[in-house]
């Protein structure tokens, strides 16, 4: 096969900005480096992709954080509603992740994403409208219970409150499912297709998408907290309603521009359409007899079994399993950890600063991922990053056993250094590994006809680990027992690192590379 007239020279480091993505072309005889397929990445289209993702992530993170704040504010005497809310949305993600991936695999890309945006924003607007009704209703605590009529009104108010609450939960479950579909399509499938085999382009797109996620994760809670400090809760809900409505129209427009700017997306849709036309109609729709619900159910479980069996046999499965274990942890600044730290008399301002520090360290991890991968290779870079997270979480786990279990005293000052310093340092390894593992999965499934369905299986494993985290929290629900939840979390992260070490051993034939810092 004749060589191409030009080839890309792989650079020692991946680009850190969009404008750096300018291929260097040389004659093939001038380099001994492995040829890479040249890719003309449309920077204008890429910017619109990032803007669309920024809008989607911002609305999602602000409404998600605000939902917990609003539930806790309205149901002040119990954490049951917020627990039901979190458990329900995560269960929906587990049950329907595969279905979301199948949608992306079997339908045209633009149609799926625009439908997901429409459903996502409609469900968000509906849930915020329900919140508005919830905070508009009279407070039952102010009802005069000496009157029988007032007691009846109080009972009616309680029933309507819980009805509205379950409407909110349903809407947020629909929103979570559409967000999962968006994640599989826009954050997994589209970058793989747009990069057209260029690992450098794929790294660039993945890195910027992750930076946007982290930035929204940092700023969204601060933005919601700022709004609640200067506005009433009803006005905060109206502000979020306005931003969600505006986001719907802009995102529908931006994603259409992205699709039109990247011909690779359209070509893949055309190839799928051609493949569908070549199939026998019975293969697409099934026989009349198979339309019964019994046959459909049997086919559903058989397909699930086949896909899981195929996924488990892939070499990259151990890499997917390792990152899934990282989701079974309380050793991060989520609501559970924040609740525990508040029992130790840490102020909200201090916790906000520490949370911001962790997000900044995570952003540093996204900066380190590409140079590290370019320097020592993807597999070894993943190994270094996940084990660095394990090492950084050792002092964090120890700090919980130095604190007095039955008192609110936070212990000596150096305990805080172990706790917060270790958590912040671990974010570098966590987000470096997240980026590297995402690219490993995308590369491994790039040519697979069901790549999005198999990608959804990894998301399903991650959500299952998150559910198990909630179970552990329910078992060790007292602040004095939180140390055991922390220990279980550390064991889970360690198990993930061991799983990845097995993956490294199978792929490379060894764990320790003697020629350190040499390109693979």
XYZ file of C-alpha atoms in Angstrom:
520
model
C 0.000 0.000 0.000
C 1.530 3.332 -1.059
C 2.518 5.773 1.661
C 0.652 9.039 2.002
C 2.536 12.062 0.650
C 2.561 13.662 4.082
C 2.251 12.514 7.672
C 1.914 14.130 11.059
C 4.930 14.358 13.334
C 3.737 13.407 16.848
C 4.619 16.196 19.246
C 6.173 15.451 22.649
C 3.241 17.093 24.393
C -0.400 17.503 23.536
C -1.674 21.043 22.965
C -2.950 23.052 25.898
C -5.084 25.438 23.855
C -7.358 25.143 20.861
C -5.254 27.478 18.738
C -2.195 25.225 19.201
C -3.815 22.504 17.081
C -1.894 23.195 13.833
C -0.471 20.057 12.211
C 3.224 20.036 11.351
C 3.650 18.419 7.920
C 6.887 16.838 6.737
C 7.918 14.294 4.204
C 7.584 10.693 5.436
C 11.283 10.044 4.844
C 12.250 12.877 7.214
C 11.044 11.094 10.375
C 11.116 7.660 11.904
C 8.132 8.376 14.137
C 4.943 6.390 13.709
C 2.663 8.002 11.160
C -0.612 9.415 12.317
C -3.617 10.138 10.213
C -3.786 13.882 9.552
C -6.935 15.500 10.829
C -8.112 18.988 9.890
C -9.974 19.896 13.065
C -12.459 22.739 12.578
C -11.634 25.091 15.457
C -14.756 27.173 14.858
C -16.943 24.087 15.200
C -14.965 22.961 18.256
C -15.592 26.293 19.970
C -19.325 25.931 19.393
C -19.167 22.390 20.828
C -17.471 23.726 23.960
C -19.932 26.613 24.265
C -22.859 24.212 23.960
C -21.346 21.916 26.594
C -20.668 24.878 28.887
C -24.303 25.956 28.701
C -25.570 22.422 29.296
C -23.175 21.702 32.183
C -23.828 25.072 33.827
C -27.618 24.682 33.852
C -27.323 21.053 34.995
C -24.905 21.794 37.877
C -26.756 24.895 39.122
C -30.185 23.230 39.094
C -28.817 20.038 40.663
C -27.188 21.929 43.539
C -30.187 24.232 43.929
C -32.532 21.232 44.101
C -30.772 19.869 47.170
C -30.702 23.330 48.766
C -34.411 23.865 48.119
C -35.378 20.418 49.428
C -33.331 20.857 52.606
C -34.776 24.342 53.085
C -38.398 23.214 52.679
C -38.098 19.905 54.606
C -36.047 21.243 57.508
C -36.772 18.455 59.965
C -35.823 15.454 57.828
C -33.243 14.366 55.258
C -35.602 11.742 53.822
C -36.747 13.802 50.785
C -33.198 14.619 49.663
C -32.212 10.958 50.159
C -35.180 9.752 48.093
C -34.299 12.310 45.433
C -30.646 11.245 45.129
C -31.388 7.527 45.293
C -34.163 7.715 42.674
C -32.185 9.707 40.104
C -29.184 7.391 40.439
C -31.355 4.277 40.084
C -32.850 5.658 36.875
C -29.349 6.220 35.508
C -28.462 2.601 36.296
C -31.599 1.083 34.806
C -31.692 3.086 31.575
C -28.034 3.833 30.769
C -27.858 0.934 28.312
C -31.050 2.097 26.614
C -29.580 5.610 26.281
C -26.432 4.188 24.693
C -28.526 2.115 22.296
C -30.379 5.271 21.201
C -27.083 6.924 20.306
C -25.977 3.808 18.412
C -29.117 3.354 16.322
C -30.336 6.869 15.516
C -28.931 9.875 13.719
C -26.579 11.862 15.893
C -28.156 15.308 15.619
C -31.682 13.993 16.146
C -30.715 12.141 19.336
C -28.833 15.073 20.859
C -31.478 17.675 20.025
C -34.193 15.390 21.413
C -32.110 14.922 24.581
C -31.666 18.701 24.931
C -35.403 19.267 24.504
C -36.339 16.598 27.064
C -33.592 17.709 29.463
C -34.618 21.365 29.487
C -38.350 20.605 29.514
C -37.933 18.334 32.554
C -35.742 20.955 34.250
C -38.314 23.705 33.639
C -41.097 21.429 34.926
C -39.167 20.574 38.124
C -38.387 24.245 38.805
C -42.041 25.133 38.226
C -42.985 22.471 40.795
C -40.460 23.965 43.223
C -42.097 27.349 42.657
C -45.478 25.878 43.644
C -43.841 24.239 46.657
C -42.482 27.549 47.960
C -45.625 29.491 47.045
C -47.871 27.242 49.156
C -48.540 28.469 52.724
C -46.264 27.131 55.428
C -48.079 24.488 57.423
C -46.040 25.409 60.498
C -47.933 28.709 60.684
C -51.393 27.088 60.649
C -53.486 27.401 63.807
C -54.042 23.798 64.839
C -56.703 24.700 67.423
C -59.290 24.768 64.665
C -60.551 21.565 63.098
C -60.844 23.336 59.772
C -57.227 24.402 60.029
C -56.206 20.830 60.829
C -57.951 19.625 57.674
C -56.199 22.328 55.667
C -52.921 21.296 57.265
C -53.490 17.681 56.230
C -54.403 18.734 52.692
C -51.302 20.902 52.549
C -49.082 17.994 53.648
C -50.549 15.713 50.978
C -50.131 18.319 48.242
C -46.557 18.964 49.402
C -45.586 15.311 48.977
C -47.401 15.107 45.638
C -45.393 18.079 44.389
C -42.231 16.492 45.787
C -42.771 13.286 43.804
C -43.484 15.338 40.682
C -40.092 16.985 41.230
C -38.425 13.588 41.666
C -40.031 12.281 38.467
C -38.948 15.334 36.481
C -35.410 15.110 37.811
C -35.286 11.395 36.919
C -36.270 12.254 33.337
C -33.648 15.001 33.339
C -30.980 12.581 34.629
C -31.785 10.109 31.848
C -31.544 12.800 29.160
C -28.285 14.053 30.702
C -26.901 10.509 30.539
C -27.835 10.378 26.855
C -26.077 13.721 26.328
C -22.987 12.450 28.146
C -22.747 9.346 25.962
C -23.342 11.290 22.751
C -21.589 14.646 23.175
C -18.804 13.670 25.595
C -18.023 10.167 24.311
C -19.339 9.503 20.804
C -18.926 12.884 19.094
C -15.278 13.458 20.167
C -14.371 9.964 18.904
C -16.015 10.675 15.560
C -14.746 14.259 15.209
C -11.119 13.323 15.946
C -11.159 10.785 13.050
C -8.457 8.609 14.578
C -6.195 11.443 15.751
C -5.275 10.783 19.385
C -3.974 14.326 19.708
C -7.318 15.806 18.656
C -9.196 13.375 20.906
C -7.046 14.383 23.902
C -7.652 18.055 23.192
C -11.438 17.689 23.005
C -11.646 15.456 26.093
C -9.448 17.810 28.116
C -11.503 20.896 27.372
C -14.779 19.110 28.069
C -13.435 17.986 31.453
C -12.196 21.476 32.303
C -15.649 22.840 31.611
C -17.182 20.182 33.895
C -14.783 21.032 36.714
C -15.246 24.784 36.329
C -19.030 24.435 36.494
C -18.659 22.106 39.471
C -16.699 24.846 41.274
C -18.709 27.914 40.301
C -22.297 26.567 40.242
C -22.594 26.054 44.046
C -21.017 29.475 44.640
C -23.446 31.064 42.194
C -26.486 29.415 43.817
C -25.238 30.361 47.304
C -24.781 33.959 46.147
C -28.318 34.046 44.750
C -29.842 32.648 47.953
C -27.971 35.265 49.996
C -29.437 38.246 48.096
C -32.758 36.894 46.804
C -35.706 34.960 48.165
C -35.991 31.307 47.234
C -38.875 32.023 44.863
C -36.789 34.593 42.997
C -33.860 32.170 42.829
C -36.155 29.598 41.223
C -37.308 32.196 38.681
C -33.703 33.049 37.795
C -32.961 29.351 37.189
C -36.154 29.019 35.154
C -35.071 31.891 32.937
C -31.561 30.486 32.393
C -32.948 27.020 31.570
C -35.413 28.427 29.045
C -32.780 30.573 27.337
C -30.355 27.629 27.347
C -32.884 25.445 25.504
C -33.033 27.695 22.438
C -29.329 28.496 22.288
C -28.202 24.887 22.754
C -30.548 23.634 20.031
C -28.977 26.186 17.680
C -25.356 25.612 18.725
C -25.484 21.820 18.435
C -26.848 22.150 14.892
C -23.870 24.359 13.993
C -21.472 21.777 15.471
C -23.070 18.996 13.429
C -22.849 21.013 10.211
C -19.205 22.001 10.831
C -17.941 18.418 11.194
C -18.609 16.275 8.083
C -17.346 13.180 9.949
C -20.552 13.189 12.022
C -22.683 13.283 8.885
C -20.627 10.598 7.153
C -21.071 8.198 10.045
C -24.824 8.786 9.985
C -24.879 8.047 6.242
C -22.868 4.858 6.749
C -25.301 3.709 9.434
C -28.273 4.469 7.181
C -26.700 2.499 4.333
C -26.040 -0.447 6.650
C -29.658 -0.392 7.844
C -30.937 -0.424 4.267
C -28.907 -3.556 3.541
C -30.554 -5.469 6.396
C -33.605 -7.656 5.957
C -36.742 -5.877 7.258
C -37.342 -8.796 9.614
C -33.924 -8.177 11.136
C -34.882 -4.592 11.880
C -38.419 -5.026 13.140
C -38.748 -8.696 13.956
C -41.457 -11.117 12.962
C -45.070 -10.737 13.970
C -44.726 -13.464 16.565
C -41.811 -11.700 18.223
C -43.894 -8.601 18.867
C -45.425 -10.161 21.984
C -44.213 -8.709 25.258
C -42.861 -12.113 26.370
C -40.655 -12.417 23.308
C -39.615 -8.769 23.638
C -38.654 -9.250 27.266
C -36.678 -12.389 26.449
C -34.917 -10.551 23.629
C -34.119 -7.639 25.957
C -32.415 -9.853 28.541
C -30.621 -11.898 25.881
C -29.256 -8.712 24.293
C -28.178 -7.442 27.699
C -26.376 -10.684 28.432
C -24.606 -10.699 25.086
C -23.467 -7.095 25.434
C -22.212 -7.571 28.984
C -20.470 -10.794 27.958
C -18.802 -8.995 25.063
C -17.804 -6.024 27.228
C -16.308 -8.195 29.968
C -14.173 -10.028 27.399
C -12.667 -6.793 26.076
C -9.198 -5.925 27.458
C -10.370 -2.393 28.331
C -13.015 -3.789 30.708
C -10.547 -3.888 33.613
C -9.806 -0.217 32.985
C -13.551 0.536 33.089
C -13.928 -1.535 36.253
C -11.125 0.363 37.957
C -12.657 3.801 37.383
C -16.058 2.494 38.527
C -14.576 1.615 41.927
C -13.531 5.259 42.298
C -17.207 6.250 42.432
C -17.748 4.231 45.619
C -16.194 6.792 47.931
C -17.103 9.458 50.468
C -13.555 10.855 50.362
C -14.516 13.863 48.248
C -16.389 17.115 48.762
C -19.876 15.792 48.135
C -22.921 16.422 50.321
C -22.103 13.539 52.657
C -18.580 14.723 53.415
C -19.751 18.313 53.856
C -22.447 17.167 56.280
C -19.881 15.270 58.362
C -17.409 18.175 58.397
C -20.117 20.550 59.617
C -20.570 18.290 62.663
C -16.880 18.992 63.356
C -17.597 22.738 63.602
C -15.933 23.733 60.325
C -17.436 26.951 58.973
C -19.203 27.206 55.623
C -16.640 29.748 54.400
C -13.719 27.444 55.212
C -15.397 24.447 53.568
C -16.120 26.517 50.454
C -12.432 27.443 50.281
C -11.338 23.817 50.646
C -13.833 22.688 48.035
C -12.522 25.344 45.671
C -8.965 24.156 46.333
C -9.927 20.588 45.422
C -11.502 21.723 42.149
C -8.412 23.795 41.277
C -6.236 20.739 41.922
C -8.550 18.760 39.659
C -8.028 21.340 36.919
C -4.280 20.887 37.369
C -4.885 17.180 36.815
C -6.486 17.922 33.444
C -3.397 19.983 32.545
C -1.057 17.158 33.582
C -2.869 14.355 31.755
C -1.817 15.099 28.177
C 1.916 15.811 28.844
C 2.172 12.746 31.082
C 0.503 10.535 28.485
C 2.730 11.916 25.734
C 5.793 11.299 27.894
C 5.250 7.743 29.155
C 2.230 6.432 27.246
C -1.451 6.057 28.078
C -1.324 2.810 30.072
C 1.594 3.790 32.306
C 0.201 7.315 32.794
C -3.059 5.805 34.036
C -1.142 3.558 36.419
C 0.858 6.449 37.846
C -2.215 8.648 38.293
C -4.504 6.124 40.012
C -1.804 4.983 42.426
C -0.947 8.601 43.221
C -4.588 9.023 44.249
C -4.352 5.959 46.494
C -1.190 7.281 48.172
C -2.727 10.732 48.744
C -5.838 9.200 50.342
C -3.798 7.265 52.947
C -3.394 10.292 55.277
C -7.041 11.222 54.653
C -8.194 7.820 55.905
C -5.852 7.977 58.897
C -7.180 11.412 59.907
C -10.655 9.983 60.617
C -9.173 7.642 63.227
C -7.305 10.472 64.942
C -10.474 12.536 65.373
C -12.500 11.819 68.485
C -15.423 9.688 67.274
C -18.039 10.849 69.778
C -17.228 14.571 69.990
C -17.504 17.560 67.702
C -13.871 18.476 68.336
C -11.896 18.385 65.076
C -8.653 17.335 66.808
C -5.138 18.835 66.433
C -4.563 21.294 63.583
C -2.338 18.840 61.722
C -5.321 16.490 61.397
C -6.891 19.089 59.123
C -3.684 19.151 57.082
C -3.875 15.380 56.615
C -7.571 15.523 55.748
C -7.830 18.526 53.451
C -4.286 18.360 52.069
C -4.658 14.697 51.167
C -8.059 15.188 49.543
C -6.827 18.150 47.495
C -3.682 16.304 46.357
C -5.698 13.223 45.390
C -7.773 15.284 42.915
C -4.763 15.593 40.602
C -4.448 11.828 40.218
C -8.219 11.351 40.051
C -8.852 13.730 37.160
C -5.689 12.732 35.336
C -6.847 9.114 35.469
C -10.391 10.083 34.477
C -9.174 11.761 31.296
C -6.773 8.957 30.406
C -9.307 6.189 31.028
C -11.975 8.001 29.001
C -9.615 8.166 26.048
C -8.663 4.491 26.476
C -12.317 3.471 26.254
C -12.984 5.730 23.274
C -9.945 4.380 21.421
C -10.764 0.748 22.212
C -14.356 1.087 20.969
C -13.733 3.560 18.121
C -14.578 1.051 15.362
C -17.087 -1.032 17.331
C -20.639 -0.960 15.891
C -22.098 -0.740 19.422
C -19.527 1.562 20.974
C -22.111 3.795 22.660
C -24.067 0.845 24.071
C -20.858 -0.566 25.556
C -19.869 2.885 26.818
C -23.207 3.066 28.625
C -22.310 -0.163 30.452
C -19.344 1.596 32.051
C -21.635 4.459 33.077
C -23.987 1.858 34.537
C -21.142 0.398 36.619
C -20.233 3.868 37.868
C -23.818 4.582 38.919
C -24.027 1.190 40.637
C -20.931 2.085 42.660
C -22.575 5.391 43.573
C -25.675 3.539 44.793
C -23.466 1.287 46.939
C -21.943 4.435 48.417
C -25.413 5.512 49.547
C -25.942 2.072 51.073
C -22.702 2.372 53.041
C -23.750 5.831 54.259
C -27.100 4.448 55.412
C -25.355 1.642 57.299
C -22.847 4.039 58.921
C -25.197 7.001 59.235
C -23.937 8.443 62.529
C -21.064 10.969 62.491
C -19.211 8.756 64.982
C -19.348 5.901 62.430
C -18.173 7.939 59.453
C -14.648 6.569 59.862
C -15.904 3.151 58.723
C -17.467 4.663 55.611
C -14.113 6.358 54.958
C -12.303 3.033 55.365
C -14.722 1.291 52.959
C -14.148 4.109 50.486
C -10.360 3.761 50.682
C -10.639 0.005 50.144
C -12.799 0.651 47.070
C -10.242 3.080 45.591
C -7.443 0.614 46.378
C -9.419 -2.152 44.650
C -9.770 0.081 41.601
C -6.008 0.623 41.525
C -5.389 -3.122 41.799
C -7.849 -3.754 38.949
C -5.973 -1.289 36.802
C -2.652 -2.911 37.746
C -4.015 -6.214 36.407
C -4.983 -4.394 33.214
C -1.449 -2.983 32.949
C 0.078 -6.436 33.525
C -2.065 -7.972 30.769
C -1.428 -5.186 28.274
C 2.291 -4.623 28.844
C 3.462 -7.909 30.335
C 4.946 -6.169 33.390
C 4.048 -3.597 36.047
C 7.336 -1.780 36.646
C 9.067 -0.126 33.708
C 12.786 0.161 34.364
C 13.506 2.736 31.672
C 11.579 5.466 33.451
C 10.174 8.425 31.592
C 10.814 6.985 28.128
C 8.196 7.163 25.417
C 6.404 3.875 24.749
